[in-house]
Every structure is written in structure tokens, then in C-alpha cells.
PDB file of C-alpha atoms in Angstrom:
ATOM      1  CA  UNK J   1     122.357 116.742  89.087  1.00 57.00           C
ATOM      2  CA  UNK J   2     119.108 117.561  87.368  1.00 61.00           C
ATOM      3  CA  UNK J   3     120.066 115.217  84.473  1.00 63.00           C
ATOM      4  CA  UNK J   4     120.475 112.401  87.269  1.00 63.00           C
ATOM      5  CA  UNK J   5     116.894 113.374  88.271  1.00 62.00           C
ATOM      6  CA  UNK J   6     115.573 112.496  84.909  1.00 60.00           C
ATOM      7  CA  UNK J   7     117.592 109.362  84.624  1.00 62.00           C
ATOM      8  CA  UNK J   8     116.506 107.737  87.854  1.00 63.00           C
ATOM      9  CA  UNK J   9     114.206 105.047  87.443  1.00 57.00           C
ATOM     10  CA  UNK J  10     110.902 106.028  89.231  1.00 57.00           C
ATOM     11  CA  UNK J  11     108.221 103.320  89.601  1.00 53.00           C
ATOM     12  CA  UNK J  12     104.714 104.384  90.438  1.00 47.00           C
ATOM     13  CA  UNK J  13     101.787 102.040  90.172  1.00 44.00           C
ATOM     14  CA  UNK J  14      98.544 103.650  89.144  1.00 41.00           C
ATOM     15  CA  UNK J  15      95.411 102.076  87.990  1.00 37.00           C
ATOM     16  CA  UNK J  16      95.647  98.887  89.784  1.00 36.00           C
ATOM     17  CA  UNK J  17      99.318  97.512  88.920  1.00 38.00           C
ATOM     18  CA  UNK J  18     100.775  95.529  91.566  1.00 33.00           C
ATOM     19  CA  UNK J  19     103.902  97.385  93.369  1.00 34.00           C
ATOM     20  CA  UNK J  20     107.094  95.767  93.804  1.00 29.00           C
ATOM     21  CA  UNK J  21     107.605  97.019  97.349  1.00 31.00           C
ATOM     22  CA  UNK J  22     111.430  98.234  97.119  1.00 32.00           C
ATOM     23  CA  UNK J  23     112.214  98.437 100.775  1.00 31.00           C
ATOM     24  CA  UNK J  24     115.596 100.464  99.719  1.00 32.00           C
ATOM     25  CA  UNK J  25     113.586 103.665  99.317  1.00 35.00           C
ATOM     26  CA  UNK J  26     113.746 104.175 103.022  1.00 37.00           C
ATOM     27  CA  UNK J  27     117.309 104.630 103.015  1.00 36.00           C
ATOM     28  CA  UNK J  28     117.028 106.550  99.839  1.00 36.00           C
ATOM     29  CA  UNK J  29     114.838 109.086 101.767  1.00 38.00           C
ATOM     30  CA  UNK J  30     116.978 109.382 104.961  1.00 43.00           C
ATOM     31  CA  UNK J  31     120.139 109.823 102.788  1.00 40.00           C
ATOM     32  CA  UNK J  32     118.384 112.539 100.597  1.00 38.00           C
ATOM     33  CA  UNK J  33     117.235 114.275 103.825  1.00 38.00           C
ATOM     34  CA  UNK J  34     120.606 114.411 105.141  1.00 41.00           C
ATOM     35  CA  UNK J  35     122.245 115.752 101.951  1.00 37.00           C
ATOM     36  CA  UNK J  36     119.534 118.372 101.674  1.00 37.00           C
ATOM     37  CA  UNK J  37     120.226 119.268 105.371  1.00 37.00           C
ATOM     38  CA  UNK J  38     116.491 119.096 106.002  1.00 38.00           C
ATOM     39  CA  UNK J  39     116.153 116.327 108.665  1.00 33.00           C
ATOM     40  CA  UNK J  40     114.318 118.562 110.987  1.00 32.00           C
ATOM     41  CA  UNK J  41     113.337 121.642 108.984  1.00 36.00           C
ATOM     42  CA  UNK J  42     112.113 120.231 105.707  1.00 38.00           C
ATOM     43  CA  UNK J  43     108.685 121.962 105.997  1.00 38.00           C
ATOM     44  CA  UNK J  44     110.274 125.224 107.535  1.00 38.00           C
ATOM     45  CA  UNK J  45     112.310 125.427 104.380  1.00 42.00           C
ATOM     46  CA  UNK J  46     109.434 124.617 101.973  1.00 43.00           C
ATOM     47  CA  UNK J  47     107.773 127.982 102.532  1.00 41.00           C
ATOM     48  CA  UNK J  48     110.958 129.930 102.058  1.00 44.00           C
ATOM     49  CA  UNK J  49     112.642 128.214  99.244  1.00 48.00           C
ATOM     50  CA  UNK J  50     111.414 130.780  96.655  1.00 47.00           C
ATOM     51  CA  UNK J  51     110.222 133.695  98.725  1.00 47.00           C
ATOM     52  CA  UNK J  52     113.564 134.379 100.664  1.00 48.00           C
ATOM     53  CA  UNK J  53     114.641 137.984 100.345  1.00 49.00           C
ATOM     54  CA  UNK J  54     118.220 136.672  99.422  1.00 72.00           C
ATOM     55  CA  UNK J  55     118.853 136.102  95.930  1.00 81.00           C
ATOM     56  CA  UNK J  56     116.420 136.780  92.999  1.00 91.00           C
ATOM     57  CA  UNK J  57     113.015 138.427  93.728  1.00 93.00           C
ATOM     58  CA  UNK J  58     109.741 136.791  92.959  1.00 94.00           C
ATOM     59  CA  UNK J  59     109.266 138.829  89.764  1.00 95.00           C
ATOM     60  CA  UNK J  60     112.708 137.751  88.644  1.00 95.00           C
ATOM     61  CA  UNK J  61     112.086 134.220  89.438  1.00 96.00           C
ATOM     62  CA  UNK J  62     108.828 134.275  87.532  1.00 96.00           C
ATOM     63  CA  UNK J  63     110.621 135.711  84.574  1.00 97.00           C
ATOM     64  CA  UNK J  64     113.253 133.036  84.565  1.00 96.00           C
ATOM     65  CA  UNK J  65     110.233 130.456  84.833  1.00 97.00           C
ATOM     66  CA  UNK J  66     108.511 132.094  81.796  1.00 97.00           C
ATOM     67  CA  UNK J  67     111.634 131.367  79.691  1.00 96.00           C
ATOM     68  CA  UNK J  68     111.219 127.425  80.290  1.00 96.00           C
ATOM     69  CA  UNK J  69     109.495 125.863  77.380  1.00 96.00           C
ATOM     70  CA  UNK J  70     106.033 124.578  78.123  1.00 96.00           C
ATOM     71  CA  UNK J  71     106.818 121.153  76.789  1.00 94.00           C
ATOM     72  CA  UNK J  72     109.929 120.912  79.360  1.00 95.00           C
ATOM     73  CA  UNK J  73     107.717 122.115  82.128  1.00 96.00           C
ATOM     74  CA  UNK J  74     105.163 119.288  81.534  1.00 94.00           C
ATOM     75  CA  UNK J  75     107.936 116.774  81.429  1.00 94.00           C
ATOM     76  CA  UNK J  76     109.103 118.275  84.942  1.00 95.00           C
ATOM     77  CA  UNK J  77     105.740 118.163  86.265  1.00 96.00           C
ATOM     78  CA  UNK J  78     105.155 114.397  85.243  1.00 95.00           C
ATOM     79  CA  UNK J  79     108.687 113.302  86.740  1.00 94.00           C
ATOM     80  CA  UNK J  80     107.734 114.915  89.897  1.00 96.00           C
ATOM     81  CA  UNK J  81     104.307 113.226  90.018  1.00 95.00           C
ATOM     82  CA  UNK J  82     105.958 109.896  89.273  1.00 94.00           C
ATOM     83  CA  UNK J  83     108.508 110.575  92.170  1.00 95.00           C
ATOM     84  CA  UNK J  84     105.624 111.557  94.536  1.00 95.00           C
ATOM     85  CA  UNK J  85     103.544 108.585  93.698  1.00 93.00           C
ATOM     86  CA  UNK J  86     106.573 105.990  93.976  1.00 92.00           C
ATOM     87  CA  UNK J  87     107.163 107.386  97.424  1.00 92.00           C
ATOM     88  CA  UNK J  88     103.810 107.333  98.690  1.00 91.00           C
ATOM     89  CA  UNK J  89     103.229 103.793  97.450  1.00 88.00           C
ATOM     90  CA  UNK J  90     106.668 102.740  99.114  1.00 88.00           C
ATOM     91  CA  UNK J  91     105.501 104.491 102.587  1.00 87.00           C
ATOM     92  CA  UNK J  92     101.949 102.694 102.202  1.00 84.00           C
ATOM     93  CA  UNK J  93     103.546  99.157 101.914  1.00 83.00           C
ATOM     94  CA  UNK J  94     105.991  99.752 104.548  1.00 81.00           C
ATOM     95  CA  UNK J  95     103.259 101.109 107.041  1.00 74.00           C
ATOM     96  CA  UNK J  96     101.568  97.605 106.379  1.00 68.00           C
ATOM     97  CA  UNK J  97      99.446  98.260 103.653  1.00 59.00           C
ATOM     98  CA  UNK J  98     100.351  94.940 101.531  1.00 52.00           C
ATOM     99  CA  UNK J  99      99.055  91.552 102.904  1.00 39.00           C
ATOM    100  CA  UNK J 100     100.132  88.151 101.459  1.00 33.00           C
ATOM    101  CA  UNK J 101      96.680  87.709 100.109  1.00 35.00           C
ATOM    102  CA  UNK J 102      95.964  91.353  99.118  1.00 40.00           C
ATOM    103  CA  UNK J 103      96.703  92.957  95.769  1.00 38.00           C
ATOM    104  CA  UNK J 104      97.973  96.560  96.570  1.00 40.00           C
ATOM    105  CA  UNK J 105      96.614  99.328  94.179  1.00 40.00           C
ATOM    106  CA  UNK J 106      97.624 102.850  93.973  1.00 40.00           C
ATOM    107  CA  UNK J 107      95.939 104.236  96.992  1.00 41.00           C
ATOM    108  CA  UNK J 108      92.930 106.540  96.456  1.00 39.00           C
ATOM    109  CA  UNK J 109      91.856 104.693  93.117  1.00 37.00           C
ATOM    110  CA  UNK J 110      90.947 101.132  94.176  1.00 37.00           C
ATOM    111  CA  UNK J 111      91.457 100.965  98.134  1.00 41.00           C
ATOM    112  CA  UNK J 112      88.168 101.623 100.103  1.00 42.00           C
ATOM    113  CA  UNK J 113      89.191 103.701 102.997  1.00 42.00           C
ATOM    114  CA  UNK J 114      88.389 102.321 106.414  1.00 41.00           C
ATOM    115  CA  UNK J 115      89.473 104.486 109.450  1.00 43.00           C
ATOM    116  CA  UNK J 116      92.373 102.349 109.876  1.00 46.00           C
ATOM    117  CA  UNK J 117      93.486 102.662 106.289  1.00 54.00           C
ATOM    118  CA  UNK J 118      92.461 106.262 106.319  1.00 58.00           C
ATOM    119  CA  UNK J 119      95.276 106.798 108.800  1.00 79.00           C
ATOM    120  CA  UNK J 120      97.733 104.712 106.845  1.00 84.00           C
ATOM    121  CA  UNK J 121      97.085 106.732 103.789  1.00 85.00           C
ATOM    122  CA  UNK J 122      97.416 110.019 105.454  1.00 87.00           C
ATOM    123  CA  UNK J 123     100.795 109.095 106.853  1.00 88.00           C
ATOM    124  CA  UNK J 124     101.798 107.519 103.628  1.00 89.00           C
ATOM    125  CA  UNK J 125     101.062 111.135 101.788  1.00 91.00           C
ATOM    126  CA  UNK J 126     102.937 112.961 104.446  1.00 91.00           C
ATOM    127  CA  UNK J 127     105.949 110.866 104.686  1.00 91.00           C
ATOM    128  CA  UNK J 128     105.951 110.127 100.882  1.00 92.00           C
ATOM    129  CA  UNK J 129     105.862 113.734 100.188  1.00 95.00           C
ATOM    130  CA  UNK J 130     108.775 114.443 102.483  1.00 93.00           C
ATOM    131  CA  UNK J 131     110.648 111.514 100.813  1.00 94.00           C
ATOM    132  CA  UNK J 132     109.939 112.913  97.103  1.00 95.00           C
ATOM    133  CA  UNK J 133     110.707 116.458  98.024  1.00 95.00           C
ATOM    134  CA  UNK J 134     114.067 115.425  99.521  1.00 94.00           C
ATOM    135  CA  UNK J 135     114.943 113.634  96.349  1.00 93.00           C
ATOM    136  CA  UNK J 136     113.997 116.225  94.142  1.00 93.00           C
ATOM    137  CA  UNK J 137     115.824 119.044  96.194  1.00 90.00           C
ATOM    138  CA  UNK J 138     118.858 117.018  95.937  1.00 92.00           C
ATOM    139  CA  UNK J 139     119.139 118.010  92.256  1.00 91.00           C
ATOM    140  CA  UNK J 140     118.786 121.613  93.114  1.00 94.00           C
ATOM    141  CA  UNK J 141     122.168 123.628  93.085  1.00 93.00           C
ATOM    142  CA  UNK J 142     123.117 126.434  95.149  1.00 92.00           C
ATOM    143  CA  UNK J 143     121.136 129.802  94.615  1.00 92.00           C
ATOM    144  CA  UNK J 144     123.698 131.378  92.291  1.00 91.00           C
ATOM    145  CA  UNK J 145     123.690 128.461  89.754  1.00 93.00           C
ATOM    146  CA  UNK J 146     119.763 127.911  89.699  1.00 95.00           C
ATOM    147  CA  UNK J 147     118.094 128.413  86.384  1.00 95.00           C
ATOM    148  CA  UNK J 148     114.138 128.762  85.505  1.00 96.00           C
ATOM    149  CA  UNK J 149     113.938 124.959  85.540  1.00 96.00           C
ATOM    150  CA  UNK J 150     115.030 124.589  88.940  1.00 96.00           C
ATOM    151  CA  UNK J 151     112.462 127.308  90.164  1.00 96.00           C
ATOM    152  CA  UNK J 152     109.892 125.283  88.114  1.00 96.00           C
ATOM    153  CA  UNK J 153     110.629 122.322  90.212  1.00 96.00           C
ATOM    154  CA  UNK J 154     110.690 124.065  93.587  1.00 96.00           C
ATOM    155  CA  UNK J 155     107.419 126.033  92.851  1.00 96.00           C
ATOM    156  CA  UNK J 156     105.521 122.822  91.745  1.00 97.00           C
ATOM    157  CA  UNK J 157     106.548 120.914  94.782  1.00 96.00           C
ATOM    158  CA  UNK J 158     105.662 123.914  97.129  1.00 95.00           C
ATOM    159  CA  UNK J 159     102.248 123.829  95.246  1.00 96.00           C
ATOM    160  CA  UNK J 160     102.036 120.108  95.902  1.00 96.00           C
ATOM    161  CA  UNK J 161     102.753 120.583  99.570  1.00 95.00           C
ATOM    162  CA  UNK J 162      99.589 122.773  99.893  1.00 92.00           C
ATOM    163  CA  UNK J 163      97.636 120.338  98.415  1.00 94.00           C
ATOM    164  CA  UNK J 164      99.137 117.161  99.978  1.00 94.00           C
ATOM    165  CA  UNK J 165      99.242 118.414 103.898  1.00 92.00           C
ATOM    166  CA  UNK J 166      96.897 119.612 106.254  1.00 89.00           C
ATOM    167  CA  UNK J 167      98.084 121.603 109.316  1.00 88.00           C
ATOM    168  CA  UNK J 168      96.287 121.648 112.587  1.00 85.00           C
ATOM    169  CA  UNK J 169      96.996 123.296 116.005  1.00 85.00           C
ATOM    170  CA  UNK J 170      96.017 121.552 119.227  1.00 80.00           C
ATOM    171  CA  UNK J 171      96.864 121.402 122.990  1.00 83.00           C
ATOM    172  CA  UNK J 172      98.992 118.579 124.380  1.00 80.00           C
ATOM    173  CA  UNK J 173     100.030 117.898 127.844  1.00 83.00           C
ATOM    174  CA  UNK J 174     103.698 118.746 128.383  1.00 83.00           C
ATOM    175  CA  UNK J 175     105.761 118.242 131.463  1.00 84.00           C
ATOM    176  CA  UNK J 176     107.889 121.212 132.676  1.00 83.00           C
ATOM    177  CA  UNK J 177     109.791 122.294 135.744  1.00 85.00           C
ATOM    178  CA  UNK J 178     106.234 123.735 137.009  1.00 84.00           C
ATOM    179  CA  UNK J 179     104.612 120.586 136.350  1.00 84.00           C
ATOM    180  CA  UNK J 180     102.323 119.392 133.765  1.00 87.00           C
ATOM    181  CA  UNK J 181     100.965 122.092 131.555  1.00 84.00           C
ATOM    182  CA  UNK J 182      99.242 122.433 128.105  1.00 87.00           C
ATOM    183  CA  UNK J 183     101.221 123.422 125.363  1.00 84.00           C
ATOM    184  CA  UNK J 184     100.002 124.383 121.591  1.00 84.00           C
ATOM    185  CA  UNK J 185     101.541 122.270 119.166  1.00 81.00           C
ATOM    186  CA  UNK J 186     101.274 122.110 115.357  1.00 83.00           C
ATOM    187  CA  UNK J 187     100.324 118.837 113.764  1.00 83.00           C
ATOM    188  CA  UNK J 188     100.727 117.888 110.071  1.00 87.00           C
ATOM    189  CA  UNK J 189      98.500 115.264 108.348  1.00 87.00           C
ATOM    190  CA  UNK J 190      98.629 113.995 104.864  1.00 90.00           C
ATOM    191  CA  UNK J 191      95.490 114.396 102.520  1.00 90.00           C
ATOM    192  CA  UNK J 192      94.271 110.987 101.323  1.00 88.00           C
ATOM    193  CA  UNK J 193      92.663 112.502  98.185  1.00 89.00           C
ATOM    194  CA  UNK J 194      96.012 113.910  97.180  1.00 93.00           C
ATOM    195  CA  UNK J 195      97.357 110.173  96.653  1.00 91.00           C
ATOM    196  CA  UNK J 196      94.258 109.731  94.199  1.00 88.00           C
ATOM    197  CA  UNK J 197      94.969 113.145  92.282  1.00 92.00           C
ATOM    198  CA  UNK J 198      98.666 112.295  91.692  1.00 94.00           C
ATOM    199  CA  UNK J 199      97.858 108.583  90.686  1.00 91.00           C
ATOM    200  CA  UNK J 200      95.351 109.787  88.246  1.00 90.00           C
ATOM    201  CA  UNK J 201      97.840 112.365  86.818  1.00 93.00           C
ATOM    202  CA  UNK J 202     100.570 109.680  86.284  1.00 93.00           C
ATOM    203  CA  UNK J 203      98.085 107.295  84.798  1.00 91.00           C
ATOM    204  CA  UNK J 204      96.770 109.924  82.528  1.00 91.00           C
ATOM    205  CA  UNK J 205     100.470 111.013  81.197  1.00 89.00           C
ATOM    206  CA  UNK J 206     101.453 107.635  80.850  1.00 89.00           C
ATOM    207  CA  UNK J 207      98.412 106.843  78.589  1.00 89.00           C
ATOM    208  CA  UNK J 208      99.343 110.060  76.562  1.00 88.00           C
ATOM    209  CA  UNK J 209     102.945 108.742  76.200  1.00 85.00           C
ATOM    210  CA  UNK J 210     101.610 105.442  74.952  1.00 87.00           C
ATOM    211  CA  UNK J 211      99.417 107.021  72.435  1.00 86.00           C
ATOM    212  CA  UNK J 212     102.196 109.347  71.069  1.00 83.00           C
ATOM    213  CA  UNK J 213     104.462 106.512  70.858  1.00 84.00           C
ATOM    214  CA  UNK J 214     101.955 104.423  68.869  1.00 84.00           C
ATOM    215  CA  UNK J 215     101.407 107.251  66.691  1.00 83.00           C
ATOM    216  CA  UNK J 216     105.219 107.643  65.842  1.00 84.00           C
ATOM    217  CA  UNK J 217     105.371 103.894  65.380  1.00 82.00           C
ATOM    218  CA  UNK J 218     102.483 104.061  63.072  1.00 81.00           C
ATOM    219  CA  UNK J 219     103.815 106.854  61.065  1.00 81.00           C
ATOM    220  CA  UNK J 220     107.433 105.156  60.805  1.00 80.00           C
ATOM    221  CA  UNK J 221     105.809 102.121  59.477  1.00 77.00           C
ATOM    222  CA  UNK J 222     103.636 103.830  56.864  1.00 76.00           C
ATOM    223  CA  UNK J 223     106.593 105.835  55.678  1.00 67.00           C
ATOM    224  CA  UNK J 224     108.394 102.715  54.849  1.00 62.00           C
TER     225      UNK J 224
END
């Protein structure tokens, strides 16, 4: 399942490239959520994925993660970032972010945030993170089969949740059998700056990959 995660073609569009607007990603999101059993409890599970008392302890998980080579960790982080960006881009477009006469850029880098667009970006971050998390969790096996690689992925996505989502409690009117009462509810908002952070990381990683490929190609040509 993890190998499928690496094979999946992820399209992110940092640094001003036009997005293709693949609408099929919505269905992928819903199916992945259903498979992961997270249609309602995705964020409740987020905090407990690696902190639950059942299974390995936090110290044991950290020891497993320490055995994962740094090069592989960076590849995992880069893949997660690309998945995050692709899903946030997709949610942005579905929300109306692309007009016929408007080129769509990676949000946060080239889109000037108005109040209206700021709300759209916030929703794109929140829903895009949910979609990306569902895709990634779908590659994680049951607890007894997890390795350090799987915990690297889960911890990275948990860390991204802290940076991507803002929690706020507020009172809202609620109709009860005793009439209308104010109820304390928790709301979640996406942080627009997270979009820019991820887009910049993806752009930087791709630039490094291109430089590495160019060096390898140059060395091969020199050795001929």
C-alpha cells in the first residue's frame, strides 16, 4: 500500500503553473475517507494516531522512526507536501477559484487575498488537508504491521494539521426541547499561510530534483 502511495501521480502547481482542474479528486477524497473510516471522526483520530496507549509507546515509535534513513524521510515529506498541495489546489478550483479569464496560481504565492478569496483559501486548506490525509492514511496498514516509515508519515501529517488548521470555540443558537439556547461549538478554519508554505516547499524540492538530475546527466555525458 505504501508503494502505491509513491507510485500515485500527484499534480501540484507551485510557482505560477496553471492547474489542470481534475474534478475527479473529489470522488477520491470521499472514497478514501470511507476506506479509512474517517467520514466523521477524521480530526478526532488525528491527535490519537500515535499517542494511543494501545500498541507501541511514544518512545518505541520514536525508536522505530530513528531507524528510517534521512534520505527516505525527506522523500516521504516531499510526497506528503505534493499530495497536500494537489488537494488544496483542487479544492480551491472547485470552490470557484478559477475563472475563464483568470490564470490560477498556487494560492498564497501569487493570489492577493481579498476577504472573499481569503475565505475560499481557508476552506481550501481545511478540506485539502482532509483529502490529503485520507489518501495518505489509506496507505497505512493495521497497527501490528506498521514500521517506522508509517509512523514518519503519520507524525508528519499530524504536524501539518497543527500548522494548517485553527480551532475556535464560539456560541451558536441551538433549538432544544426547552426552546432556543446558546450552545458552545468548536469550529475549524484553514490557515491561508499554510498554502504558501507547502507550495514553497514543493517548488524548492522540485528545483533541487532538477539540479540533481542535471548534475547526473552532465556527469554521464562527461564520462562518455
